[in-house]
Coordinates of C-alpha atoms and ligand atoms in Angstrom, one line a residue:
X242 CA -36.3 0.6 -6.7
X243 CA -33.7 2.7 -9.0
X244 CA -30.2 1.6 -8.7
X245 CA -27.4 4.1 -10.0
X246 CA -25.2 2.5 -12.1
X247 CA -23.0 5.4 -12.8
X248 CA -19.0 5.5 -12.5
X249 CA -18.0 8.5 -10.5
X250 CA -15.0 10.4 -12.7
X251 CA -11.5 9.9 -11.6
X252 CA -9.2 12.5 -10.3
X253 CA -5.6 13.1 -12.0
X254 CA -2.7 13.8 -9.7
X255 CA -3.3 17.7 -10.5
X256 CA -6.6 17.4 -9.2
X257 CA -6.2 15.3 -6.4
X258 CA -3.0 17.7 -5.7
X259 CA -5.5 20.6 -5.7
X260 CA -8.4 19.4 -3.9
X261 CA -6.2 18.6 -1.0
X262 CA -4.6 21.7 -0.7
X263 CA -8.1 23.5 -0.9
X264 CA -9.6 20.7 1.5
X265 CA -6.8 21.5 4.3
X266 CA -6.5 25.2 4.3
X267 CA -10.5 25.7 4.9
X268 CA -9.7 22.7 7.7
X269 CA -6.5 24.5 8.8
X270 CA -8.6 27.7 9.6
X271 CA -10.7 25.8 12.1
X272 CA -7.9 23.7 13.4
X273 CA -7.5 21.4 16.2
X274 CA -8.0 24.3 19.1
X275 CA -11.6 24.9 17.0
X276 CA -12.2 20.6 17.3
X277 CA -11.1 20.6 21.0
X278 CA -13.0 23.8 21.6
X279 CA -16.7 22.7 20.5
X280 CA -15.7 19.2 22.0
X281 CA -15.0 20.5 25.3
X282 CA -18.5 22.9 25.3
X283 CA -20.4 19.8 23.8
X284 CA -21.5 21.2 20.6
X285 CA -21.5 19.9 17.2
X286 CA -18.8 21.6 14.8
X287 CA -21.1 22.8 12.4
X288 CA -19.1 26.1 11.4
X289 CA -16.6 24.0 10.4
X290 CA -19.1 21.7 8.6
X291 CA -20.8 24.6 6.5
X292 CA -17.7 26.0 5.4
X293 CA -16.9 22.7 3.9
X294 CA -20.5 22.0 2.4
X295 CA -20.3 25.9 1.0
X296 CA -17.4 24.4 -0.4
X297 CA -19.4 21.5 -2.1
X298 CA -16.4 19.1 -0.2
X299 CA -18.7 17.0 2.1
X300 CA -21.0 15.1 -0.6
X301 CA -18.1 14.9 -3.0
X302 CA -19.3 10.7 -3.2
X303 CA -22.9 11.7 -3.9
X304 CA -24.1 11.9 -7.6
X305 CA -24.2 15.5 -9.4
X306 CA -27.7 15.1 -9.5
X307 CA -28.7 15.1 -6.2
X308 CA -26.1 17.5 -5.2
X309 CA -22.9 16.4 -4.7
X310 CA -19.6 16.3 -6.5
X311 CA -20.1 13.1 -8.3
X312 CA -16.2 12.3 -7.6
X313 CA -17.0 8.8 -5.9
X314 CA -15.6 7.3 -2.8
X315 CA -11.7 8.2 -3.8
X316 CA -12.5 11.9 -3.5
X317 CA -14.7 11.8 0.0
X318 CA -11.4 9.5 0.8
X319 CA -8.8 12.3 0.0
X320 CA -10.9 15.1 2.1
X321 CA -11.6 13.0 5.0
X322 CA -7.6 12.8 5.2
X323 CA -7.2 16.1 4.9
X324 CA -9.5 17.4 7.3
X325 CA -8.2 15.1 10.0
X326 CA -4.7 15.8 9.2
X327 CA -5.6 19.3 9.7
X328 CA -6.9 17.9 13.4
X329 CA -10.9 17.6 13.0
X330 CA -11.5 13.9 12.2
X331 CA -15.0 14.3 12.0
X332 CA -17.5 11.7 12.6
X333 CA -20.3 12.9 10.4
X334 CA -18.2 12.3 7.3
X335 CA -18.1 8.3 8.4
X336 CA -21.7 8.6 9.0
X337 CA -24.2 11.1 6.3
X338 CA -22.3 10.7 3.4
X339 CA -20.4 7.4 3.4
X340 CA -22.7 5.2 4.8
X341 CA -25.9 6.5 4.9
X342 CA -25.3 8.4 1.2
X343 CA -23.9 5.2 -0.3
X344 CA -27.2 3.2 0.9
X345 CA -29.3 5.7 -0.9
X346 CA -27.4 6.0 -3.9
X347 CA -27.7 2.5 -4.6
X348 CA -31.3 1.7 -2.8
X349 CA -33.1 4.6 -2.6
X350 CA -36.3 5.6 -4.6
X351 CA -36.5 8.6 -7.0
X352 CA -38.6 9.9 -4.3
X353 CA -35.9 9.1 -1.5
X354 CA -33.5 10.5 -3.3
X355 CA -34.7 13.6 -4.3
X356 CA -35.4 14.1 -0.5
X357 CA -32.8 12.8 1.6
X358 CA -29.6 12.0 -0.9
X359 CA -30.2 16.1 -1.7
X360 CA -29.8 17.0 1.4
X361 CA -26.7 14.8 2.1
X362 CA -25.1 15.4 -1.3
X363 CA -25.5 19.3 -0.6
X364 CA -24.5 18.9 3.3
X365 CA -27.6 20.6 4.2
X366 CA -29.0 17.8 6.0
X367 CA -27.4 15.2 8.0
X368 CA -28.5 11.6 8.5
X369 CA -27.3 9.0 10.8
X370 CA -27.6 5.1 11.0
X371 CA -29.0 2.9 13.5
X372 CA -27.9 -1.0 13.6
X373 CA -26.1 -1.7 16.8
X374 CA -28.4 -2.7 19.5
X375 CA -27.2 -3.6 23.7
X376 CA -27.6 -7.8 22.9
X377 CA -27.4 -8.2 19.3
X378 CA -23.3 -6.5 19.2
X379 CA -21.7 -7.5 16.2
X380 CA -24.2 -10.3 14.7
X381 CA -26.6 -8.5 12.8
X382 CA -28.9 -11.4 12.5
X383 CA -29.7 -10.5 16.3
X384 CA -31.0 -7.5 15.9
X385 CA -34.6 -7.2 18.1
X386 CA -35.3 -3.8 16.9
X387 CA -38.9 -4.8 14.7
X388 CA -41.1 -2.8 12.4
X389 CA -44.8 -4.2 12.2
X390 CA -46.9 -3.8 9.2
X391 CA -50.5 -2.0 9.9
X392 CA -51.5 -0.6 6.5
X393 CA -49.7 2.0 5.0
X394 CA -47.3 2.4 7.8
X395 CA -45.0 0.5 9.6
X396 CA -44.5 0.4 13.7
X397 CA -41.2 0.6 15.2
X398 CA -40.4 -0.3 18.6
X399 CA -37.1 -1.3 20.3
X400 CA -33.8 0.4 21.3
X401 CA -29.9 1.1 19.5
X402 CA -27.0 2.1 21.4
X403 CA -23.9 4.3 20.4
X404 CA -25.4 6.7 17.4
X405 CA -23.6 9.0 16.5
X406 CA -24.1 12.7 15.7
X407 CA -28.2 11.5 16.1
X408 CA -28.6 15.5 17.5
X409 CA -27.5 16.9 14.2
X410 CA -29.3 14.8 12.3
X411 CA -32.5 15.5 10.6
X412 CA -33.0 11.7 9.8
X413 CA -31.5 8.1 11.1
X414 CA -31.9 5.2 8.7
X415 CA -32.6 2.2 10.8
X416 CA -31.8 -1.3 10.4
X417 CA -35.0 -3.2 11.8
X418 CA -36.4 -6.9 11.7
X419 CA -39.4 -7.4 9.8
X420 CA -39.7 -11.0 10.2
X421 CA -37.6 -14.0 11.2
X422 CA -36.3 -17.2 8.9
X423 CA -38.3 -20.2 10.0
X424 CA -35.1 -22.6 8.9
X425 CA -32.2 -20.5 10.6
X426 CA -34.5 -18.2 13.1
X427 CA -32.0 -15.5 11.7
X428 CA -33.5 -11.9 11.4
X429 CA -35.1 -10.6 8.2
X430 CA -33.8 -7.0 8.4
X431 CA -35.3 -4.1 6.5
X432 CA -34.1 -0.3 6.5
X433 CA -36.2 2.6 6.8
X434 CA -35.4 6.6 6.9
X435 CA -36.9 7.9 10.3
X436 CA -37.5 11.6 10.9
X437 CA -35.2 12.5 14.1
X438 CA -38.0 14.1 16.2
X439 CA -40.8 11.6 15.0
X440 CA -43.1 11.5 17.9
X441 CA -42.4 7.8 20.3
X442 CA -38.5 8.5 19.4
X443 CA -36.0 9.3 22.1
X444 CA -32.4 9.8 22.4
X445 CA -30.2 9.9 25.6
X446 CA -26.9 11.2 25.0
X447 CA -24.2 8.2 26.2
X448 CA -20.9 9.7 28.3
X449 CA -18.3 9.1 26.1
X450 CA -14.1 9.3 26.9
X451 CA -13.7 10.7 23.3
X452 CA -13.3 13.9 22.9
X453 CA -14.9 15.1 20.2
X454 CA -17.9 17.5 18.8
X455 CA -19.6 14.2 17.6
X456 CA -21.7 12.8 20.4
X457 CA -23.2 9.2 20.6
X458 CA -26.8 8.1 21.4
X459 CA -28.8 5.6 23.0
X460 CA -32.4 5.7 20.9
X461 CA -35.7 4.3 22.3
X462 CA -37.8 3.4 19.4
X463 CA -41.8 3.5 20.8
X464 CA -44.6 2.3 18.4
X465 CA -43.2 5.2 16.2
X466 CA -45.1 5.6 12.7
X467 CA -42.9 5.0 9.8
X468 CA -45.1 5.6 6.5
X469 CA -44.4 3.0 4.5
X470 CA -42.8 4.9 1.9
X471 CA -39.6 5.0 4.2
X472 CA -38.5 1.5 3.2
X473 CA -35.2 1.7 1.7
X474 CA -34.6 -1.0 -0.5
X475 CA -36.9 -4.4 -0.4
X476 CA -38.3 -5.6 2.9
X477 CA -36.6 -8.4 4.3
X478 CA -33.4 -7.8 2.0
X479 CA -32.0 -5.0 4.2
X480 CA -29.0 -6.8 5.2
X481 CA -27.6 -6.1 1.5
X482 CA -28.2 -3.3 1.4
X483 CA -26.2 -2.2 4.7
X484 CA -23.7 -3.7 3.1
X485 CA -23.5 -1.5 0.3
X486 CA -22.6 1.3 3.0
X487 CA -20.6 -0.6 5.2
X488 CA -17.5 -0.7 2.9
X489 CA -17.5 3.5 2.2
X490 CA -18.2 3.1 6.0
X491 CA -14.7 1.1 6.3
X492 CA -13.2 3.0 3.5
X493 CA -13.6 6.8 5.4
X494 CA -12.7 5.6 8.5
X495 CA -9.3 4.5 7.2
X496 CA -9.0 8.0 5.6
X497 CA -9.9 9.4 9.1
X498 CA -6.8 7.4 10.7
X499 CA -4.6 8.2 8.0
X500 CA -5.4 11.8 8.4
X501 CA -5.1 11.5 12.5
X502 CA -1.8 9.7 11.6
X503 CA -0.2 12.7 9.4
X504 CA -1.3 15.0 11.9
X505 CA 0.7 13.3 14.4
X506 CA 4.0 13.1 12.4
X507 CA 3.6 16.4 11.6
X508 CA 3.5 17.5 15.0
X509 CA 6.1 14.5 15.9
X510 CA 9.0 15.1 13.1
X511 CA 8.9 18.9 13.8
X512 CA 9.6 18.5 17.6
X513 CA 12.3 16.2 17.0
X514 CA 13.8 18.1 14.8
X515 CA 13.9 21.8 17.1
X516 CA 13.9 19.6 20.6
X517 CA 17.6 19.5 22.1
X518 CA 18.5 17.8 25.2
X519 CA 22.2 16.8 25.1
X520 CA 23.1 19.4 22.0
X521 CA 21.9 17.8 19.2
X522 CA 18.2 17.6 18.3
X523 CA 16.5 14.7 19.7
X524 CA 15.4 13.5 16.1
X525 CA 18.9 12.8 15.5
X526 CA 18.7 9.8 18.2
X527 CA 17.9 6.1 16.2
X528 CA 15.9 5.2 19.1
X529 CA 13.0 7.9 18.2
X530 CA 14.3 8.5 14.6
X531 CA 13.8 4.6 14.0
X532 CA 10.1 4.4 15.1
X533 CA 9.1 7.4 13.8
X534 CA 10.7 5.9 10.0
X535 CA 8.7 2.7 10.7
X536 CA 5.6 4.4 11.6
X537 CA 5.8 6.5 8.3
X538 CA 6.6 3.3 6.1
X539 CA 3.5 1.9 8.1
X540 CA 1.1 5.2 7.4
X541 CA 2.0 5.1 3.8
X542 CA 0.8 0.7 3.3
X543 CA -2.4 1.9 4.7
X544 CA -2.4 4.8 2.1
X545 CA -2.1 2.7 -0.6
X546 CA -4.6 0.3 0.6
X547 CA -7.5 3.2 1.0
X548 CA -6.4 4.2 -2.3
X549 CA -7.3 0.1 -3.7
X550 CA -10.6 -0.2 -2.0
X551 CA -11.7 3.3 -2.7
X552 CA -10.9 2.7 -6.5
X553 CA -12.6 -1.0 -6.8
X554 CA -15.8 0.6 -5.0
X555 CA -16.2 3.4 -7.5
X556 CA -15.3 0.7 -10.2
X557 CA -18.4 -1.2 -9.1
X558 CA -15.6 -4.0 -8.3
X559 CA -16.0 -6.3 -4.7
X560 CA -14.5 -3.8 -2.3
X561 CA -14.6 -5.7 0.7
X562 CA -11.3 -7.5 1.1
X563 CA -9.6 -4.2 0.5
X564 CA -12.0 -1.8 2.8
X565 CA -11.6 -4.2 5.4
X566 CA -7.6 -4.4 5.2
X567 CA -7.8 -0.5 4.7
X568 CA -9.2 -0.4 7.8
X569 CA -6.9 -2.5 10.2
X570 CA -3.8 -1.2 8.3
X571 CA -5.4 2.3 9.0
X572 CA -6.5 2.0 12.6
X573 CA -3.1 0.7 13.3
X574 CA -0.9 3.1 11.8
X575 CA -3.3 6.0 13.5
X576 CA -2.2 4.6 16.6
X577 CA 1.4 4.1 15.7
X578 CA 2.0 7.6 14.8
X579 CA 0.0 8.9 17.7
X580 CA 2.0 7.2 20.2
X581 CA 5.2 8.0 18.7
X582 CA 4.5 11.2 18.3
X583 CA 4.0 11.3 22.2
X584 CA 6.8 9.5 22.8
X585 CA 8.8 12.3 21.0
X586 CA 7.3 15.0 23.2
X587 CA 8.2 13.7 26.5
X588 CA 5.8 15.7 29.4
X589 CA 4.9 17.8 26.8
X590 CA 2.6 15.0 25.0
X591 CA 0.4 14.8 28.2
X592 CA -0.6 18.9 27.5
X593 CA -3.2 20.2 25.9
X594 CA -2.3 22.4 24.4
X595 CA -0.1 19.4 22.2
X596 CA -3.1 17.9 21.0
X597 CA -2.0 14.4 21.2
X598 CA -3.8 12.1 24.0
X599 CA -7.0 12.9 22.9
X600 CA -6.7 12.1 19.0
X601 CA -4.8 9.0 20.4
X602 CA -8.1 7.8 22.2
X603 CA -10.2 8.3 18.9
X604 CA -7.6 6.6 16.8
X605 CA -7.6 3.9 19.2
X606 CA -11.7 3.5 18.9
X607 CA -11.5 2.6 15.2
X608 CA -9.4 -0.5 15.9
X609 CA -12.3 -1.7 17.5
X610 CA -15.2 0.4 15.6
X611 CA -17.4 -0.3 13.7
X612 CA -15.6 -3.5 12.8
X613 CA -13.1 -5.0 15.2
X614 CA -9.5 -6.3 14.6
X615 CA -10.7 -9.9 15.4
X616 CA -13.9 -9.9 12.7
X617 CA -11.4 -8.1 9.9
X618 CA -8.8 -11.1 11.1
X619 CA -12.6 -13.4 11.0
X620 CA -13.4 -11.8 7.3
X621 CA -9.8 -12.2 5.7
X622 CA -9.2 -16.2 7.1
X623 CA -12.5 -17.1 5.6
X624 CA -12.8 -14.7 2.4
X625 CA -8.9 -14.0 1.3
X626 CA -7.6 -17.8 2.9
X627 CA -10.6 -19.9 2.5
X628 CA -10.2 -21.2 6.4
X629 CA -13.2 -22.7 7.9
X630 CA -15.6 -20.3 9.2
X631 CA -14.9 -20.1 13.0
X632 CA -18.0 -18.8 14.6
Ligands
FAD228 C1 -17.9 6.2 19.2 C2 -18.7 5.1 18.6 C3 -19.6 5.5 17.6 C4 -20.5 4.6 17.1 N1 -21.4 5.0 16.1 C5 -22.3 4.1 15.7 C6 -23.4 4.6 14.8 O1 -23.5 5.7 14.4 N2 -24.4 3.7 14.5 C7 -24.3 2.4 14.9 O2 -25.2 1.6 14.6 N3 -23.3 1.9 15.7 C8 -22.4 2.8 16.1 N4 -21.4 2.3 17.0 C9 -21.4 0.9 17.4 C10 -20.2 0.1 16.9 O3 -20.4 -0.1 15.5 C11 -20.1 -1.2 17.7 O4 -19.7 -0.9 19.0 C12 -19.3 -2.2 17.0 O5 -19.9 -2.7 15.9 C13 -19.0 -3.4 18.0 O6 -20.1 -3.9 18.5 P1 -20.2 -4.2 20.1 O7 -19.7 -3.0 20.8 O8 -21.6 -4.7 20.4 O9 -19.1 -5.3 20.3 P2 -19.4 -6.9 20.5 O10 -20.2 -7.5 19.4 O11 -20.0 -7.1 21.9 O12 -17.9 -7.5 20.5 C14 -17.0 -7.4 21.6 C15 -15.7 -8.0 21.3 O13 -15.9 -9.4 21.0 C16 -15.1 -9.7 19.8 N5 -15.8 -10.7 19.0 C17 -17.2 -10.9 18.8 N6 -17.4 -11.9 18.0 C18 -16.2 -12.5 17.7 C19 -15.8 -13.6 16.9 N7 -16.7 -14.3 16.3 N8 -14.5 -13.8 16.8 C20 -13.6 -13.1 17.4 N9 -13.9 -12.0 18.2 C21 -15.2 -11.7 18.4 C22 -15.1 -8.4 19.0 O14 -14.1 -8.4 18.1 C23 -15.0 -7.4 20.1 O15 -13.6 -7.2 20.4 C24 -20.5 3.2 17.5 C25 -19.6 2.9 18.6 C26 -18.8 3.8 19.2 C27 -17.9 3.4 20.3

């Protein structure tokens, strides 16, 4: 096992003041119509994703060595935003490079890497990741998903609900149980990279009310043959290693909902400012003017918190009280701006051509995904308080 120990470089102002301004007009020429366009004719937005990878934007976390920018967390962070300011919040970004990428980069073998982590640090391949299952939901020590040892391979067989972008992807790293504690009878989980069209895999695609060109996937794992040379990490120690993804995880999404959030006071402040009913612009009212304010003051806290964890992550620091505040601040503020930004439009929200109702429904997912309000509430009473545990 080869753990990178490298520090990703930090951006100055200048840079960080470029790369957004480069990040959002390639996202500005695709633009929200693009988004609701592929969403609408269920296809993946992969112009939009090549122009970024020719770019060299979506691996920007992933070492120079196997392809990407070597800029760390705080850069993928920054063109996240920018691409869902520009109205694309795209899933994949959560997905191939943040989690699956940051489980690589830290787990991976030289072998692994030089396969998989290329191909996400380039954006020329795509992987997803597999934990959630029907039963197990949010206690990973559930999980019924096994993988069997006969020789050199290993045999998978159970089912995961809700992956994402699985159809794009040319891999999905799995989280699976390779044995049980005899003590706790909690699973011993253990990760391995599974080729998307391995023979005894199926996907059904799940209706979903979000509208987006990221689709979600209910897998059917049946005695497929993982060579055993797909183990990520060390068997019976996967749990950790999710881990190492789950805060980037955390982390991106935040930058998703703080780009979802901009685009909607965008939208919102400039309609407030030409809309007149009674002779005056409507901006000029306290009554939206205030909750507009307090939704900006509300967007910028959660800025500042992405910034924190993404810099304590790329400083090898414990990231997890910050991703996981990130996040809540983050899914809140998404939906905050959203919904003031309709209530500024009137009818006119409930259009279209707008662009409002449907980013509202995908802000409003990452309040409860991947980790709910309650477990964030669960994590910082325990971890940040030192309360008793309380399930
Ligand atoms: C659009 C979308 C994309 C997704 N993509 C992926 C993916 O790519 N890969 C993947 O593996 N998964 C994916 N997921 C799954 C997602 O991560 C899970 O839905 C999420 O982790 C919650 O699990 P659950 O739905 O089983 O909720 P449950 O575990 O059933 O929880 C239900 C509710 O109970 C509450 N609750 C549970 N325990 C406690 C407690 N102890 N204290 C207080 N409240 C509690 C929770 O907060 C939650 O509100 C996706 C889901 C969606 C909707």
């Amino acid at each position: 096992m080869t753990v990178s120990t490298s520090t990703p470089a930090v951006l100055s102002e200048e840079d960080e003041r470029d790369l957004r301004r480069v990040v959002r007009s390639i996202a500005d020429s695709f633009g929200h119509d693009y988004f609701t366009r592929t969403a609408l004719a269920d296809q993946p937005a992969t112009e939009l994703w090549n122009a970024l990878a020719e770019g060299g934007f979506v691996g920007a976390n992933i070492p120079e060595e196997y392809g990407g920018a070597g800029l760390g967390l705080s850069a993928l962070a920054v063109i996240t935003e920018e691409i869902a300011a520009a109205g694309c919040p795209l899933i994949m970004l959560i997905i191939s490079p943040a989690i699956v990428g940051s489980v690589l980069a830290r787990h991976g073998t030289d072998e692994q890497k030089n396969q998989w982590l290329t191909q996400i640090g380039t954006g020329a391949g795509k992987l997803s990741f597999a934990i959630t299952e029907p039963d197990a939901g949010l206690n990973s020590h559930n999980i019924a998903t096994n993988a069997r040892r006969e020789g050199d391979n290993y045999i998978l067989n159970g089912q995961k609900v809700f992956i994402s972008c699985l159809d794009e992807a040319e891999a999905v790293l799995v989280v699976a149980r390779t044995g049980t504690n005899a003590d706790t009878g909690r699973a011993q989980l253990s990760l391995f990279i599974v080729d998307a069209d391995a023979p005894g895999l199926t996907m059904q695609k799940m209706p979903m009310v979000l509208e987006t060109p990221d689709s979600q996937f209910t897998v059917y794992f049946d005695n497929v043959v993982v060579p055993a040379d797909r183990l990520v990490g060390t068997e019976g120690k996967g749990l950790r290693a999710v881990f190492d993804g789950l805060n980037p995880e955390r982390v991106i999404i935040a930058a998703t909902c703080t780009g979802m959030a901009r685009y909607a006071m965008e939208k919102g402040v400039a309609y407030a400012k030409e809309r007149e009913v009674w002779g005056v612009p409507i901006g000029a009212h306290q009554g939206l003017a205030h909750p507009l304010a307090e939704a900006a003051i509300h967007l910028e806290a959660a800025r500042l918190m992405i910034r924190t964890a993404a810099a304590r992550y790329d400083a090898g620091q414990d990231a997890g009280e910050a991703s996981n505040m990130a996040k809540f601040l983050a899914a809140d503020a998404g939906i905050e701006c959203l919904d003031q930004a309709m209530e500024v439009h009137g009818g006119s929200a409930f259009t279209r051509e707008i662009g409002l109702g449907d980013m509202l429904t995908l802000a409003r997912l990452f309040k409860n995904v991947p980790i709910s309000r309650e477990m964030v509430l669960n994590y910082v009473s325990e971890h940040t308080l030192g309360l008793p545990k309380s399930y």
